[in-house]
Tab-separated table of C-alpha atoms and ligand atoms in Angstrom:
chain	number	residue	atom	x	y	z
A	1	UNK	CA	-28.908	9.465	-31.273
A	2	UNK	CA	-28.370	9.567	-35.049
A	3	UNK	CA	-24.801	9.661	-36.327
A	4	UNK	CA	-24.149	12.620	-38.657
A	5	UNK	CA	-23.388	11.826	-42.285
A	6	UNK	CA	-21.583	14.251	-44.564
A	7	UNK	CA	-21.485	13.258	-48.217
A	8	UNK	CA	-19.713	15.054	-51.009
A	9	UNK	CA	-21.265	14.787	-54.451
A	10	UNK	CA	-18.635	15.546	-57.063
A	11	UNK	CA	-21.194	15.277	-59.876
A	12	UNK	CA	-19.450	15.103	-63.307
A	13	UNK	CA	-16.227	16.732	-62.123
A	14	UNK	CA	-12.574	15.606	-61.799
A	15	UNK	CA	-10.319	13.318	-63.776
A	16	UNK	CA	-9.092	9.976	-62.426
A	17	UNK	CA	-5.802	11.620	-61.495
A	18	UNK	CA	-7.540	14.463	-59.647
A	19	UNK	CA	-9.744	11.994	-57.788
A	20	UNK	CA	-6.690	10.041	-56.672
A	21	UNK	CA	-4.895	13.239	-55.556
A	22	UNK	CA	-7.980	14.244	-53.530
A	23	UNK	CA	-8.073	10.924	-51.683
A	24	UNK	CA	-4.350	11.086	-50.986
A	25	UNK	CA	-4.791	14.580	-49.532
A	26	UNK	CA	-7.676	13.716	-47.196
A	27	UNK	CA	-7.449	10.049	-46.328
A	28	UNK	CA	-5.414	10.349	-43.141
A	29	UNK	CA	-7.377	13.340	-41.876
A	30	UNK	CA	-10.904	11.932	-41.922
A	31	UNK	CA	-12.535	12.039	-38.454
A	32	UNK	CA	-13.349	8.727	-36.791
A	33	UNK	CA	-16.557	7.222	-38.069
A	34	UNK	CA	-17.571	6.684	-34.471
A	35	UNK	CA	-18.577	10.360	-34.674
A	36	UNK	CA	-19.455	11.070	-38.303
A	37	UNK	CA	-19.868	9.087	-41.512
A	38	UNK	CA	-17.760	10.717	-44.230
A	39	UNK	CA	-18.634	9.908	-47.820
A	40	UNK	CA	-17.495	10.982	-51.275
A	41	UNK	CA	-19.781	10.474	-54.288
A	42	UNK	CA	-17.620	10.073	-57.371
A	43	UNK	CA	-18.247	9.534	-61.086
A	44	UNK	CA	-18.641	5.852	-61.998
A	45	UNK	CA	-15.339	5.810	-63.894
A	46	UNK	CA	-13.258	6.300	-60.738
A	47	UNK	CA	-15.192	4.168	-58.284
A	48	UNK	CA	-12.964	1.110	-58.494
A	49	UNK	CA	-9.810	3.131	-57.864
A	50	UNK	CA	-11.499	5.154	-55.111
A	51	UNK	CA	-12.582	2.018	-53.280
A	52	UNK	CA	-8.994	0.776	-53.512
A	53	UNK	CA	-7.516	4.139	-52.429
A	54	UNK	CA	-9.833	4.429	-49.410
A	55	UNK	CA	-9.334	0.863	-48.099
A	56	UNK	CA	-8.435	0.939	-44.398
A	57	UNK	CA	-9.501	4.594	-44.048
A	58	UNK	CA	-12.600	6.160	-42.496
A	59	UNK	CA	-13.772	7.525	-45.850
A	60	UNK	CA	-16.652	5.771	-47.622
A	61	UNK	CA	-17.378	5.823	-51.339
A	62	UNK	CA	-20.716	6.569	-53.014
A	63	UNK	CA	-21.870	6.105	-56.594
A	64	UNK	CA	-24.062	8.830	-58.067
A	65	UNK	CA	-26.505	6.522	-59.815
A	66	UNK	CA	-27.384	2.896	-60.375
A	67	UNK	CA	-29.819	1.074	-62.630
A	68	UNK	CA	-32.574	-1.047	-61.085
A	69	UNK	CA	-31.838	-4.332	-62.856
A	70	UNK	CA	-28.728	-6.218	-61.756
A	71	UNK	CA	-27.626	-7.175	-65.293
A	72	UNK	CA	-28.847	-7.497	-68.865
A	73	UNK	CA	-29.213	-5.649	-72.147
A	74	UNK	CA	-29.168	-2.065	-70.805
A	75	UNK	CA	-26.470	-0.337	-72.844
A	76	UNK	CA	-24.609	2.360	-70.952
A	77	UNK	CA	-26.247	1.671	-67.585
A	78	UNK	CA	-24.558	1.059	-64.214
A	79	UNK	CA	-25.231	-2.298	-62.563
A	80	UNK	CA	-26.045	-2.204	-58.837
A	81	UNK	CA	-24.740	-5.759	-58.601
A	82	UNK	CA	-21.361	-4.647	-59.995
A	83	UNK	CA	-21.297	-1.620	-57.663
A	84	UNK	CA	-21.891	-3.863	-54.666
A	85	UNK	CA	-19.186	-6.285	-55.819
A	86	UNK	CA	-16.758	-3.390	-56.158
A	87	UNK	CA	-17.221	-2.424	-52.502
A	88	UNK	CA	-19.153	0.808	-52.990
A	89	UNK	CA	-20.950	1.729	-49.736
A	90	UNK	CA	-23.627	4.264	-50.745
A	91	UNK	CA	-25.534	5.202	-53.894
A	92	UNK	CA	-27.046	8.666	-54.395
A	93	UNK	CA	-30.457	8.200	-56.031
A	94	UNK	CA	-33.046	10.528	-57.483
A	95	UNK	CA	-30.887	13.640	-57.448
A	96	UNK	CA	-32.837	16.523	-59.012
A	97	UNK	CA	-30.280	16.691	-61.837
A	98	UNK	CA	-31.048	13.059	-62.707
A	99	UNK	CA	-34.762	13.745	-62.530
A	100	UNK	CA	-34.505	16.876	-64.697
A	101	UNK	CA	-31.917	15.890	-67.326
A	102	UNK	CA	-32.394	12.115	-67.416
A	103	UNK	CA	-36.140	12.019	-66.747
A	104	UNK	CA	-35.997	9.782	-63.679
A	105	UNK	CA	-39.396	9.313	-62.107
A	106	UNK	CA	-40.356	8.501	-58.511
A	107	UNK	CA	-41.103	4.977	-59.700
A	108	UNK	CA	-37.577	4.612	-61.120
A	109	UNK	CA	-36.134	5.933	-57.866
A	110	UNK	CA	-38.141	3.406	-55.858
A	111	UNK	CA	-36.940	0.520	-58.043
A	112	UNK	CA	-33.362	1.757	-57.694
A	113	UNK	CA	-33.673	1.973	-53.899
A	114	UNK	CA	-34.723	-1.699	-53.845
A	115	UNK	CA	-31.832	-2.628	-56.161
A	116	UNK	CA	-29.266	-0.831	-54.018
A	117	UNK	CA	-30.471	-2.508	-50.810
A	118	UNK	CA	-30.614	-5.882	-52.583
A	119	UNK	CA	-26.933	-5.488	-53.398
A	120	UNK	CA	-25.840	-4.611	-49.872
A	121	UNK	CA	-25.371	-0.846	-50.235
A	122	UNK	CA	-27.116	2.129	-48.630
A	123	UNK	CA	-29.218	4.479	-50.760
A	124	UNK	CA	-29.072	8.245	-50.282
A	125	UNK	CA	-32.484	9.226	-51.643
A	126	UNK	CA	-32.892	12.821	-52.794
A	127	UNK	CA	-36.049	14.897	-52.736
A	128	UNK	CA	-36.729	18.593	-53.155
A	129	UNK	CA	-39.027	21.242	-54.565
A	130	UNK	CA	-38.633	23.904	-57.252
A	131	UNK	CA	-38.778	27.611	-56.459
A	132	UNK	CA	-42.223	27.804	-58.078
A	133	UNK	CA	-43.511	25.040	-55.818
A	134	UNK	CA	-42.074	26.743	-52.730
A	135	UNK	CA	-43.602	30.082	-53.676
A	136	UNK	CA	-46.967	28.420	-54.301
A	137	UNK	CA	-46.877	26.847	-50.807
A	138	UNK	CA	-46.708	23.334	-52.250
A	139	UNK	CA	-43.428	22.186	-50.661
A	140	UNK	CA	-44.815	19.931	-47.914
A	141	UNK	CA	-47.277	18.096	-50.172
A	142	UNK	CA	-44.644	17.626	-52.883
A	143	UNK	CA	-42.051	16.265	-50.458
A	144	UNK	CA	-44.598	13.904	-48.853
A	145	UNK	CA	-45.438	12.546	-52.302
A	146	UNK	CA	-41.804	12.069	-53.323
A	147	UNK	CA	-40.947	10.261	-50.084
A	148	UNK	CA	-44.067	8.089	-50.147
A	149	UNK	CA	-43.277	6.988	-53.705
A	150	UNK	CA	-39.550	6.456	-53.123
A	151	UNK	CA	-40.100	4.260	-50.051
A	152	UNK	CA	-42.823	2.039	-51.502
A	153	UNK	CA	-42.592	-1.599	-50.325
A	154	UNK	CA	-39.441	-1.121	-48.240
A	155	UNK	CA	-39.183	-2.850	-44.861
A	156	UNK	CA	-38.911	-1.017	-41.546
A	157	UNK	CA	-35.324	-2.243	-41.245
A	158	UNK	CA	-34.408	-0.848	-44.664
A	159	UNK	CA	-35.949	2.557	-44.026
A	160	UNK	CA	-34.263	2.769	-40.612
A	161	UNK	CA	-30.903	2.420	-42.390
A	162	UNK	CA	-31.722	4.755	-45.244
A	163	UNK	CA	-30.350	8.252	-45.787
A	164	UNK	CA	-32.685	10.886	-47.239
A	165	UNK	CA	-31.285	14.124	-48.674
A	166	UNK	CA	-33.642	17.089	-48.777
A	167	UNK	CA	-32.346	19.452	-51.457
A	168	UNK	CA	-34.481	22.418	-52.491
A	169	UNK	CA	-33.729	22.673	-56.216
A	170	UNK	CA	-33.472	26.465	-56.074
A	171	UNK	CA	-30.622	26.192	-53.549
A	172	UNK	CA	-28.430	23.791	-55.544
A	173	UNK	CA	-25.271	25.389	-56.887
A	174	UNK	CA	-26.824	28.841	-56.681
A	175	UNK	CA	-25.180	30.154	-53.526
A	176	UNK	CA	-28.767	30.759	-52.266
A	177	UNK	CA	-28.953	28.319	-49.384
A	178	UNK	CA	-32.225	27.700	-47.605
A	179	UNK	CA	-32.291	29.196	-44.101
A	180	UNK	CA	-31.538	26.628	-41.418
A	181	UNK	CA	-35.084	27.120	-40.065
A	182	UNK	CA	-36.737	26.454	-43.431
A	183	UNK	CA	-34.471	23.459	-44.052
A	184	UNK	CA	-35.253	22.035	-40.608
A	185	UNK	CA	-38.976	22.514	-41.151
A	186	UNK	CA	-38.942	20.594	-44.439
A	187	UNK	CA	-36.640	17.878	-43.062
A	188	UNK	CA	-39.314	17.636	-40.339
A	189	UNK	CA	-41.912	17.018	-43.060
A	190	UNK	CA	-39.714	14.185	-44.356
A	191	UNK	CA	-39.462	12.692	-40.861
A	192	UNK	CA	-43.219	12.955	-40.213
A	193	UNK	CA	-43.915	11.306	-43.566
A	194	UNK	CA	-41.703	8.383	-42.564
A	195	UNK	CA	-43.509	8.213	-39.181
A	196	UNK	CA	-46.891	8.120	-40.947
A	197	UNK	CA	-45.749	5.456	-43.414
A	198	UNK	CA	-43.962	3.318	-40.795
A	199	UNK	CA	-43.737	4.308	-37.130
A	200	UNK	CA	-41.906	6.600	-34.718
A	201	UNK	CA	-38.983	4.204	-34.156
A	202	UNK	CA	-38.273	4.168	-37.897
A	203	UNK	CA	-38.624	7.937	-38.290
A	204	UNK	CA	-36.319	8.470	-35.303
A	205	UNK	CA	-33.698	6.241	-36.937
A	206	UNK	CA	-33.712	7.508	-40.542
A	207	UNK	CA	-30.975	10.043	-41.251
A	208	UNK	CA	-31.927	13.192	-43.133
A	209	UNK	CA	-29.417	15.463	-44.827
A	210	UNK	CA	-29.868	18.987	-46.073
A	211	UNK	CA	-28.252	19.897	-49.403
A	212	UNK	CA	-28.009	23.136	-51.348
A	213	UNK	CA	-25.084	25.579	-51.183
A	214	UNK	CA	-23.730	24.070	-47.947
A	215	UNK	CA	-20.198	25.225	-47.196
A	216	UNK	CA	-17.793	25.219	-44.237
A	217	UNK	CA	-19.081	28.642	-43.184
A	218	UNK	CA	-22.743	27.625	-42.847
A	219	UNK	CA	-22.762	23.883	-42.098
A	220	UNK	CA	-22.868	24.354	-38.305
A	221	UNK	CA	-26.183	26.262	-38.540
A	222	UNK	CA	-27.817	23.299	-40.276
A	223	UNK	CA	-26.261	20.675	-38.031
A	224	UNK	CA	-27.614	22.502	-34.954
A	225	UNK	CA	-31.175	21.706	-36.076
A	226	UNK	CA	-33.099	18.737	-34.655
A	227	UNK	CA	-34.208	17.214	-37.949
A	228	UNK	CA	-30.935	17.648	-39.859
A	229	UNK	CA	-28.422	14.838	-39.510
A	230	UNK	CA	-25.930	15.792	-42.169
A	231	UNK	CA	-25.341	17.388	-45.530
A	232	UNK	CA	-25.101	16.438	-49.189
A	233	UNK	CA	-22.571	18.866	-50.599
A	234	UNK	CA	-21.686	19.621	-54.202
A	235	UNK	CA	-19.324	22.532	-54.897
A	236	UNK	CA	-17.775	22.726	-51.432
A	237	UNK	CA	-16.817	19.032	-51.506
A	238	UNK	CA	-14.508	19.362	-54.506
A	239	UNK	CA	-11.416	20.687	-52.750
A	240	UNK	CA	-9.726	18.639	-50.010
A	241	UNK	CA	-9.387	21.580	-47.631
A	242	UNK	CA	-13.031	22.567	-47.889
A	243	UNK	CA	-14.226	18.938	-47.598
A	244	UNK	CA	-12.143	18.424	-44.454
A	245	UNK	CA	-13.522	21.644	-42.952
A	246	UNK	CA	-17.078	20.355	-43.466
A	247	UNK	CA	-16.189	17.188	-41.552
A	248	UNK	CA	-14.361	19.119	-38.826
A	249	UNK	CA	-17.441	21.254	-38.267
A	250	UNK	CA	-19.561	18.261	-37.289
A	251	UNK	CA	-17.245	15.746	-35.686
B	1	G3H	O1	-25.729	16.899	-54.327
B	1	G3H	C1	-25.429	18.029	-53.950
B	1	G3H	C2	-26.292	19.145	-54.186
B	1	G3H	O2	-26.819	19.156	-55.464
B	1	G3H	C3	-25.823	20.464	-53.685
B	1	G3H	O3	-24.900	21.090	-54.545
B	1	G3H	P1	-24.187	22.433	-54.055
B	1	G3H	O4	-23.616	22.138	-52.699
B	1	G3H	O5	-23.143	22.717	-55.078
B	1	G3H	O6	-25.265	23.480	-53.976
């Protein structure tokens, strides 16, 4: 039985003060992590304070990116070693916005996945197709390729502990969510790819989230599906009330 994982991704939103106010508003209302893992992905600037603010609570903190080298002459980059030292739990990797605007490749994502594991954190690896790819019937092949590349040279133990977020690009921030059936089918492609690359025990263990216009009103439809173990949520994770409703719907 896989434990659900709901992760907010604030993207480049909020000030330090707003982030602190959010944590204050939710921290005593987070469901027990015996039932659901609750995560907030915050901008790098606030991570230290968020880790401090969430100490002793059931809320976990995610970074939204990490570089693949631990240290060195990489001006402006975020060290995975420093993130691990800070007490960050998860790192979102390969989000379609990072791939599109910052030209991240599958190879970069794979190196980052290794770096995040090496530093004791859990990667949330994103994959997803464009509308053109979906309409051309290329979704399954594309997703298989992204997953195969992202998981290169990982151990069975690492992949069993990994989180994969399937986010159709056309459903992100558009209000056009994928139907639960379509989302489940493609999350099934992700799971079968993991089974082919590793084995059934690993594919049964890996947790797969759906992301793309998830909100309190529709999250239950996704969570009812066999291959969907959680959600990666942008817009609807920004307000405390909405974030708590997402967690309530799955606990
Ligand atoms: O990482 C989250 C996704 O990009 C989904 O964003 P959204 O919930 O605003 O559509």
